[in-house]
PDB file of C-alpha atoms in Angstrom:
ATOM      1  CA  CYS A   1       0.000   0.000   0.000  1.00 80.00           C
ATOM      2  CA  GLY A   2       2.883   2.251  -0.767  1.00 81.00           C
ATOM      3  CA  ASN A   3       2.979   4.762  -3.607  1.00 85.00           C
ATOM      4  CA  ILE A   4       2.251   2.258  -6.375  1.00 84.00           C
ATOM      5  CA  GLY A   5      -0.607   0.656  -4.453  1.00 86.00           C
ATOM      6  CA  GLN A   6      -2.120   4.054  -3.762  1.00 88.00           C
ATOM      7  CA  LYS A   7      -1.868   5.037  -7.437  1.00 90.00           C
ATOM      8  CA  ARG A   8      -3.507   1.799  -8.543  1.00 89.00           C
ATOM      9  CA  ALA A   9      -6.275   2.138  -5.957  1.00 90.00           C
ATOM     10  CA  SER A  10      -7.013   5.690  -7.103  1.00 90.00           C
ATOM     11  CA  ALA A  11      -7.366   4.441 -10.691  1.00 91.00           C
ATOM     12  CA  LEU A  12     -10.248   2.065  -9.899  1.00 90.00           C
ATOM     13  CA  GLN A  13     -12.761   4.496 -11.452  1.00 87.00           C
ATOM     14  CA  GLY A  14     -16.023   3.529  -9.851  1.00 86.00           C
ATOM     15  CA  ALA A  15     -14.970   0.140  -8.532  1.00 92.00           C
ATOM     16  CA  ARG A  16     -14.964  -0.309  -4.758  1.00 93.00           C
ATOM     17  CA  LEU A  17     -11.785  -1.179  -2.853  1.00 94.00           C
ATOM     18  CA  VAL A  18     -12.939  -3.798  -0.337  1.00 96.00           C
ATOM     19  CA  ALA A  19      -9.707  -5.038   1.260  1.00 96.00           C
ATOM     20  CA  VAL A  20      -6.021  -4.239   1.510  1.00 95.00           C
ATOM     21  CA  TYR A  21      -2.949  -5.917   2.951  1.00 94.00           C
ATOM     22  CA  ASP A  22       0.597  -4.691   3.438  1.00 92.00           C
ATOM     23  CA  VAL A  23       3.460  -5.947   5.584  1.00 91.00           C
ATOM     24  CA  ASN A  24       3.463  -2.389   6.881  1.00 92.00           C
ATOM     25  CA  GLY A  25       0.161  -2.281   8.750  1.00 93.00           C
ATOM     26  CA  ASN A  26       0.219   1.508   8.987  1.00 94.00           C
ATOM     27  CA  SER A  27       0.346   1.802   5.188  1.00 93.00           C
ATOM     28  CA  ALA A  28      -2.577  -0.585   4.851  1.00 94.00           C
ATOM     29  CA  ARG A  29      -4.613   1.325   7.437  1.00 95.00           C
ATOM     30  CA  ARG A  30      -3.941   4.655   5.698  1.00 94.00           C
ATOM     31  CA  LEU A  31      -5.074   3.331   2.330  1.00 94.00           C
ATOM     32  CA  ALA A  32      -8.159   1.666   3.809  1.00 95.00           C
ATOM     33  CA  ALA A  33      -9.090   4.881   5.631  1.00 96.00           C
ATOM     34  CA  ALA A  34      -9.154   6.702   2.300  1.00 93.00           C
ATOM     35  CA  HIS A  35     -11.692   4.202   0.908  1.00 93.00           C
ATOM     36  CA  PRO A  36     -14.906   3.910   2.972  1.00 94.00           C
ATOM     37  CA  GLY A  37     -15.854   0.305   3.693  1.00 95.00           C
ATOM     38  CA  CYS A  38     -12.377  -1.025   2.941  1.00 96.00           C
ATOM     39  CA  ASP A  39     -11.018  -3.608   5.402  1.00 97.00           C
ATOM     40  CA  VAL A  40      -7.408  -4.225   6.397  1.00 97.00           C
ATOM     41  CA  GLU A  41      -6.497  -7.907   6.263  1.00 96.00           C
ATOM     42  CA  THR A  42      -3.685  -9.577   8.216  1.00 92.00           C
ATOM     43  CA  ASN A  43      -2.233 -11.520   5.251  1.00 94.00           C
ATOM     44  CA  TRP A  44      -2.570 -11.494   1.479  1.00 93.00           C
ATOM     45  CA  GLN A  45      -4.091 -14.985   1.361  1.00 94.00           C
ATOM     46  CA  THR A  46      -7.083 -13.875   3.416  1.00 95.00           C
ATOM     47  CA  CYS A  47      -7.408 -10.768   1.311  1.00 93.00           C
ATOM     48  CA  VAL A  48      -7.696 -12.623  -2.009  1.00 93.00           C
ATOM     49  CA  ALA A  49      -9.912 -15.405  -0.588  1.00 95.00           C
ATOM     50  CA  ARG A  50     -12.732 -13.017   0.325  1.00 96.00           C
ATOM     51  CA  GLN A  51     -16.066 -13.658  -1.366  1.00 97.00           C
ATOM     52  CA  ASP A  52     -16.478  -9.961  -2.205  1.00 96.00           C
ATOM     53  CA  VAL A  53     -13.188  -9.724  -4.128  1.00 95.00           C
ATOM     54  CA  ASP A  54     -13.588  -9.776  -7.917  1.00 93.00           C
ATOM     55  CA  ILE A  55     -10.213  -8.351  -8.955  1.00 91.00           C
ATOM     56  CA  VAL A  56      -6.832  -8.408  -7.222  1.00 91.00           C
ATOM     57  CA  ILE A  57      -4.200  -5.727  -7.688  1.00 89.00           C
ATOM     58  CA  VAL A  58      -0.741  -6.917  -6.689  1.00 89.00           C
ATOM     59  CA  SER A  59       1.708  -4.126  -5.856  1.00 86.00           C
ATOM     60  CA  THR A  60       4.807  -5.679  -4.390  1.00 85.00           C
ATOM     61  CA  VAL A  61       8.521  -6.017  -4.923  1.00 85.00           C
ATOM     62  CA  ASN A  62       9.752  -8.404  -7.602  1.00 87.00           C
ATOM     63  CA  SER A  63      11.197 -10.916  -5.123  1.00 89.00           C
ATOM     64  CA  VAL A  64       7.720 -11.918  -3.880  1.00 85.00           C
ATOM     65  CA  LEU A  65       5.673 -11.193  -6.975  1.00 85.00           C
ATOM     66  CA  ALA A  66       5.651 -14.766  -8.335  1.00 88.00           C
ATOM     67  CA  PRO A  67       4.441 -16.486  -5.132  1.00 86.00           C
ATOM     68  CA  VAL A  68       1.699 -13.904  -4.637  1.00 86.00           C
ATOM     69  CA  THR A  69       0.399 -14.014  -8.184  1.00 84.00           C
TER      70      THR A  69
END
């Protein structure tokens, strides 16, 4: 939920951000606070397993990109 995550979230154009996760909990809480109804999850697996998630945006460093996607 750093700069790239924030940019991608702001580009949703009418879609609703329902959940976020970041290893930095403060970053996740800041992004969620900017999107009413958005929850902060405690791990990425829980975030993507939610029934209300239709699309996943992955914004992470290259070293963990493959396992997450």
